[in-house]
Coordinates of C-alpha atoms and ligand atoms in Angstrom, one line a residue:
M5 CA 67.2 176.1 98.9
R6 CA 69.4 175.9 95.8
K7 CA 73.0 176.5 96.8
I8 CA 75.1 175.6 99.8
A9 CA 78.8 176.0 100.7
V10 CA 81.1 173.9 102.8
L11 CA 84.4 174.9 104.6
T12 CA 86.9 173.3 107.0
S13 CA 88.3 175.5 109.7
G14 CA 90.7 175.5 112.7
G15 CA 93.1 172.5 113.2
D16 CA 92.6 169.8 110.5
A17 CA 91.3 166.4 111.6
P18 CA 91.5 163.0 109.8
G19 CA 88.0 162.3 108.4
M20 CA 87.3 165.9 107.3
N21 CA 87.7 164.8 103.7
A22 CA 85.2 162.0 104.2
G23 CA 82.8 164.6 105.7
V24 CA 83.2 167.0 102.8
R25 CA 82.6 164.2 100.3
A26 CA 79.4 163.3 102.2
V27 CA 78.2 166.9 102.1
V28 CA 78.9 167.3 98.4
R29 CA 77.4 164.0 97.3
T30 CA 74.3 164.3 99.6
A31 CA 73.6 167.8 98.4
I32 CA 73.9 166.9 94.7
Y33 CA 71.7 163.8 95.3
H34 CA 69.1 166.3 96.6
G35 CA 69.5 168.6 93.6
L36 CA 71.6 171.3 95.3
E37 CA 74.6 173.1 93.9
V38 CA 77.7 173.1 96.2
V39 CA 80.7 175.4 96.4
G40 CA 83.8 174.8 98.5
I41 CA 85.4 177.6 100.4
R42 CA 89.1 177.1 100.8
R43 CA 91.1 178.0 103.9
G44 CA 88.2 178.4 106.3
Y45 CA 87.0 181.9 107.2
A46 CA 90.2 183.4 105.7
G47 CA 89.2 182.0 102.3
L48 CA 85.6 183.2 102.7
L49 CA 86.9 186.8 103.3
D50 CA 89.3 186.4 100.3
G51 CA 86.6 184.9 98.0
D52 CA 88.6 181.7 97.6
V53 CA 85.7 179.7 96.4
K54 CA 85.4 176.8 93.9
P55 CA 82.6 174.7 92.5
M56 CA 82.2 171.2 94.0
P57 CA 80.9 168.8 91.4
L58 CA 80.6 165.1 92.1
E59 CA 84.1 164.3 90.8
S60 CA 85.7 167.0 93.0
V61 CA 85.4 164.7 96.0
G62 CA 86.5 161.4 94.3
D63 CA 89.4 159.5 95.8
I64 CA 89.5 161.5 99.1
I65 CA 87.6 159.4 101.5
Q66 CA 90.8 157.6 102.6
R67 CA 93.0 160.7 102.8
G68 CA 93.9 162.7 106.0
G69 CA 94.0 166.5 106.0
T70 CA 91.5 168.5 104.2
C71 CA 91.2 169.0 100.4
L72 CA 89.6 172.4 101.2
Y73 CA 92.7 173.5 103.2
T74 CA 92.1 175.1 106.6
A75 CA 93.2 178.2 108.4
R76 CA 92.8 180.4 111.5
C77 CA 91.5 183.8 110.7
L78 CA 91.9 186.7 113.1
E79 CA 89.8 189.1 111.0
F80 CA 86.8 186.8 111.4
L81 CA 86.8 187.5 115.2
T82 CA 85.7 191.1 114.4
E83 CA 82.1 192.2 113.7
D84 CA 83.3 193.8 110.5
G85 CA 85.0 190.5 109.3
Q86 CA 81.8 188.5 110.1
R87 CA 79.6 191.0 108.2
R88 CA 82.0 190.8 105.2
G89 CA 81.8 187.0 105.4
Y90 CA 78.0 187.2 105.4
E91 CA 78.0 189.5 102.4
R92 CA 80.4 187.2 100.5
L93 CA 78.0 184.3 101.0
T94 CA 74.9 186.3 100.0
D95 CA 76.8 187.7 96.9
L96 CA 77.5 184.0 95.9
G97 CA 73.8 183.1 96.3
V98 CA 74.7 180.7 99.2
E99 CA 71.8 180.0 101.4
G100 CA 73.3 177.3 103.6
L101 CA 76.7 176.7 105.1
I102 CA 78.3 173.6 106.5
V103 CA 81.3 174.2 108.8
F104 CA 83.7 171.4 109.8
G105 CA 85.8 172.4 112.8
G106 CA 86.1 172.8 116.5
D107 CA 84.8 175.1 119.2
G108 CA 86.3 178.3 117.6
S109 CA 85.0 177.4 114.2
F110 CA 81.5 176.9 115.7
R111 CA 81.6 180.3 117.3
G112 CA 82.3 181.8 113.9
A113 CA 79.5 179.7 112.4
Q114 CA 77.1 180.9 115.2
K115 CA 77.9 184.5 114.0
L116 CA 77.0 183.7 110.4
H117 CA 73.8 182.0 111.6
Q118 CA 72.9 185.1 113.6
L119 CA 73.5 187.3 110.5
G120 CA 71.0 185.1 108.6
I121 CA 72.9 182.3 106.8
K122 CA 71.5 178.8 107.6
T123 CA 74.6 177.3 109.2
I124 CA 75.3 173.8 110.6
G125 CA 78.6 172.7 112.3
V126 CA 80.2 169.3 112.2
P127 CA 82.4 168.5 115.2
S128 CA 85.9 167.8 113.9
T129 CA 88.9 167.9 116.1
I130 CA 91.4 165.4 117.3
D131 CA 91.1 166.9 120.8
N132 CA 87.6 165.4 121.2
D133 CA 86.7 168.4 123.4
I134 CA 83.3 169.2 121.8
G135 CA 80.7 167.9 124.1
A136 CA 76.9 167.2 123.7
C137 CA 77.7 164.3 121.2
D138 CA 79.3 160.9 121.2
A139 CA 82.5 161.7 119.4
N140 CA 84.4 164.2 117.3
I141 CA 85.7 163.4 113.8
G142 CA 89.5 162.7 114.0
F143 CA 89.8 161.6 117.6
D144 CA 89.7 157.9 116.9
T145 CA 92.5 158.1 114.2
A146 CA 94.6 160.4 116.4
V147 CA 94.5 157.9 119.3
Q148 CA 95.4 155.0 117.0
T149 CA 98.4 157.1 115.7
A150 CA 99.4 157.8 119.3
I151 CA 99.2 154.1 120.2
D152 CA 101.2 153.0 117.2
A153 CA 103.9 155.4 118.3
I154 CA 103.7 154.2 122.0
D155 CA 104.0 150.6 120.9
K156 CA 107.1 151.4 119.0
I157 CA 108.6 153.4 121.8
R158 CA 107.8 150.5 124.2
D159 CA 110.1 148.2 122.1
T160 CA 113.1 150.4 122.5
A161 CA 112.2 151.3 126.1
T162 CA 112.3 147.5 126.9
S163 CA 115.6 146.9 125.1
H164 CA 117.3 149.8 126.9
E165 CA 115.4 149.5 130.2
R166 CA 114.4 153.1 130.1
T167 CA 111.7 155.4 131.3
Y168 CA 109.8 157.3 128.5
V169 CA 107.7 160.4 128.8
I170 CA 105.4 160.7 125.8
E171 CA 103.7 164.0 125.3
V172 CA 100.5 163.9 123.2
M173 CA 98.2 166.7 121.8
G174 CA 94.8 167.7 123.0
R175 CA 95.2 171.4 123.7
S176 CA 93.5 171.9 127.1
A177 CA 91.8 168.5 127.1
G178 CA 93.2 165.1 128.2
H179 CA 91.1 162.8 125.9
I180 CA 93.9 161.7 123.6
A181 CA 96.2 161.1 126.6
L182 CA 93.7 159.0 128.6
A183 CA 92.7 156.8 125.6
A184 CA 96.2 156.4 124.4
G185 CA 97.6 155.8 127.9
L186 CA 95.0 153.2 128.7
A187 CA 95.3 151.4 125.4
G188 CA 99.1 151.8 125.4
G189 CA 99.5 150.4 128.9
A190 CA 101.2 153.5 130.3
E191 CA 102.4 153.4 133.9
S192 CA 101.0 156.9 134.5
V193 CA 98.7 159.2 132.5
L194 CA 98.7 162.9 133.2
V195 CA 95.7 164.9 132.1
P196 CA 94.8 168.6 132.7
E197 CA 91.4 167.6 134.2
V198 CA 93.0 165.7 137.1
P199 CA 95.5 167.4 139.5
Y200 CA 98.7 165.3 140.0
K201 CA 101.9 165.5 141.9
L202 CA 105.2 164.6 140.3
E203 CA 106.3 163.0 143.6
D204 CA 103.5 160.5 143.2
V205 CA 104.5 159.8 139.6
V206 CA 108.0 159.2 140.8
A207 CA 106.9 157.0 143.7
K208 CA 104.8 154.8 141.4
L209 CA 107.7 154.4 139.0
Q210 CA 110.0 153.4 141.9
R211 CA 107.5 150.9 143.2
G212 CA 107.3 149.3 139.7
V213 CA 111.1 149.1 139.4
A214 CA 111.4 147.6 142.9
R215 CA 109.0 144.9 141.7
G216 CA 111.1 144.2 138.7
K217 CA 109.7 146.4 135.9
K218 CA 112.3 147.0 133.3
H219 CA 110.8 150.0 131.6
S220 CA 108.1 152.6 132.2
I221 CA 105.9 154.8 130.0
I222 CA 104.3 158.0 131.1
V223 CA 101.8 159.7 128.8
V224 CA 101.3 163.4 129.4
A225 CA 98.7 165.5 127.7
E226 CA 100.2 168.8 126.4
G227 CA 97.7 170.7 128.6
A228 CA 98.9 168.9 131.7
G229 CA 102.6 169.8 131.6
N230 CA 105.7 170.0 129.5
G231 CA 107.1 166.6 128.6
A232 CA 110.7 167.7 128.6
E233 CA 110.4 169.3 132.1
I234 CA 108.6 166.2 133.5
G235 CA 111.3 164.0 132.0
R236 CA 114.0 166.0 133.6
Y237 CA 112.2 165.9 137.0
I238 CA 111.9 162.1 136.8
E239 CA 115.5 161.6 135.9
Q240 CA 116.7 163.9 138.6
H241 CA 114.6 162.3 141.3
T242 CA 115.0 158.6 140.3
G243 CA 118.3 158.4 138.4
F244 CA 116.4 156.3 135.8
D245 CA 117.6 156.7 132.2
T246 CA 114.7 158.8 130.9
R247 CA 113.8 160.0 127.3
V248 CA 111.1 162.3 126.1
T249 CA 109.1 162.0 122.9
V250 CA 106.7 164.7 121.8
L251 CA 104.4 163.2 119.2
G252 CA 103.2 166.6 117.9
H253 CA 101.5 167.0 114.6
V254 CA 102.0 163.4 113.5
Q255 CA 98.7 162.9 115.5
R256 CA 96.8 165.2 113.1
G257 CA 97.7 163.4 109.9
G258 CA 97.3 160.0 108.3
A259 CA 94.5 158.0 106.7
P260 CA 91.3 158.3 108.8
S261 CA 90.2 155.2 110.7
A262 CA 87.1 153.3 109.6
A263 CA 85.2 154.8 112.6
D264 CA 86.1 158.3 111.6
R265 CA 85.1 157.7 108.0
V266 CA 81.8 156.4 109.1
L267 CA 81.2 159.2 111.6
A268 CA 82.2 161.9 109.0
S269 CA 80.0 160.3 106.3
R270 CA 77.0 160.2 108.6
L271 CA 77.4 163.7 110.0
G272 CA 78.2 165.3 106.7
A273 CA 75.1 163.8 105.1
H274 CA 73.0 164.7 108.1
A275 CA 74.3 168.3 108.1
V276 CA 72.9 168.7 104.5
E277 CA 69.6 167.3 105.5
L278 CA 69.4 169.6 108.5
V279 CA 70.2 172.7 106.5
M280 CA 67.6 171.7 103.8
A281 CA 65.0 171.3 106.5
G282 CA 65.7 174.9 107.7
V283 CA 67.6 174.0 110.8
S284 CA 70.4 176.6 111.6
G285 CA 72.8 177.5 114.4
H286 CA 73.1 173.8 115.3
M287 CA 75.7 171.1 115.4
A288 CA 75.1 167.8 113.6
A289 CA 75.8 165.0 116.1
T290 CA 75.4 161.5 117.1
K291 CA 74.1 160.7 120.6
N292 CA 74.0 157.1 121.6
G293 CA 74.7 156.3 118.0
E294 CA 71.6 158.1 116.7
L295 CA 71.8 161.1 114.4
T296 CA 70.6 164.3 116.0
S297 CA 71.3 168.1 116.2
V298 CA 72.3 170.3 119.1
P299 CA 72.0 174.1 119.2
F300 CA 75.4 175.8 119.3
D301 CA 74.5 177.5 122.6
E302 CA 74.1 174.1 124.2
V303 CA 77.3 172.9 122.6
F304 CA 79.2 175.8 124.1
R305 CA 77.8 175.1 127.6
A306 CA 78.5 171.4 127.4
E307 CA 81.8 170.3 128.7
R308 CA 83.3 167.0 127.8
K309 CA 85.6 165.7 130.5
P310 CA 87.6 162.5 130.4
S311 CA 85.8 159.7 132.3
H312 CA 87.0 159.5 135.9
A313 CA 86.2 155.8 135.9
V314 CA 88.4 155.3 132.8
Y315 CA 91.2 157.4 134.5
Q316 CA 91.0 155.2 137.6
L317 CA 91.0 152.1 135.5
A318 CA 94.2 153.2 133.7
D319 CA 95.8 153.8 137.1
I320 CA 94.7 150.4 138.5
L321 CA 95.8 148.4 135.4
S322 CA 99.3 149.9 135.6
I323 CA 100.1 149.1 139.3
Ligands
ADP406 P1 88.9 175.2 116.2 O1 87.7 175.4 115.4 O2 89.7 174.0 115.9 O3 88.6 175.3 117.7 P2 90.1 177.9 116.4 O4 89.7 178.1 117.8 O5 91.5 178.3 116.0 O6 90.0 176.4 115.9 O7 89.0 178.7 115.5 C1 89.1 178.6 114.1 C2 88.7 180.0 113.5 O8 87.3 180.2 113.9 C3 89.4 181.2 114.1 O9 90.7 181.4 113.4 C4 88.5 182.3 113.8 O10 88.5 182.7 112.4 C5 87.1 181.6 114.0 N1 86.6 181.9 115.4 C6 87.1 181.5 116.5 N2 86.5 182.0 117.6 C7 85.6 182.9 117.1 C8 84.6 183.8 117.7 N3 84.4 183.9 119.0 N4 83.8 184.5 116.8 C9 84.0 184.4 115.5 N5 84.9 183.6 114.9 C10 85.7 182.8 115.7
F6P407 O1 93.2 171.5 118.1 C1 93.9 170.5 117.5 C2 95.4 170.7 117.9 O2 96.2 169.8 117.1 C3 95.7 170.7 119.4 O3 95.7 169.4 119.9 C4 97.0 171.4 119.4 O4 97.2 172.0 120.7 C5 96.9 172.5 118.4 O5 95.8 172.0 117.5 C6 98.1 172.8 117.6 O6 97.9 173.8 116.7 P1 98.8 174.3 115.6 O7 98.5 173.4 114.4 O8 98.5 175.7 115.3 O9 100.2 174.1 116.0

């Protein structure tokens, strides 16, 4: 193998830059040439490709976002788009491809693997919904960002004796909500994986206030309900002064945490070693802290659900 390519796809995640840096530096260390494909599969189809010498990844380990840009590409969902992507790569002389992204990006990577490009995925999404591994790049940072915001909201919630509903990201998964809710000391955490009744949320709030609580925080995953509607319901059914904050894309930005930089560096380097060893159609992963690889088919079957024990703990600690 002489030449590999790297791209970032889907929603960006803090730590992607550290991962791209690890890919480029590991590949060059092993004597490979590396090209970067900008804007994910969209850039692949457009031929938006640049050489990646050592210095191209200098001073990015600490930056959020992705220096390669990212995109969602409808054309790549079609067989024709995938075939064109394959042809672009072979025309460039690329024999191996490293894809940073989430589930959708891995499905695209699987297609390129099936067409004959040696392809490795690196799990990168703040949603942390890619299973069969310890963690996804970006989750740790996103949770810290959410907690920083919750701590600040708690200050003003206390001063005004208010109830706050804080909606966090996660698409259809509740990982960010559960971790941020537990670490942020929320009164209730609503996640899509656990059915809930708003009457119960209200009853718990009222019990807390009856015991003397001055403020309350409810963390809701975007996949579990609309923060504004939940806030309206609570205000109507309790009369408590209630405000709603949607954290939104702030959770996707910012300098990656140390844990995300370490994970991205390890997985990026491992992805290069895998592709050089002829592995393809796999995700680079850590399991119990050890580097490994998992076939995409197994990744697609694996479902990562928030821990029920942690959910119960968050409930108990907020009585
Ligand atoms: P993520 O990787 O964060 O889950 P998306 O689901 O938006 O993000 O997927 C990113 C891109 O991956 C899509 O815009 C599309 O180009 C490609 N992709 C997604 N699903 C498939 C699929 N089933 N087959 C081929 N490509 C796909
Ligand atoms: O997958 C990452 C994520 O940030 C989700 O948590 C969120 O639902 C979605 O992407 C937002 O996507 P967009 O950037 O297209 O608004």
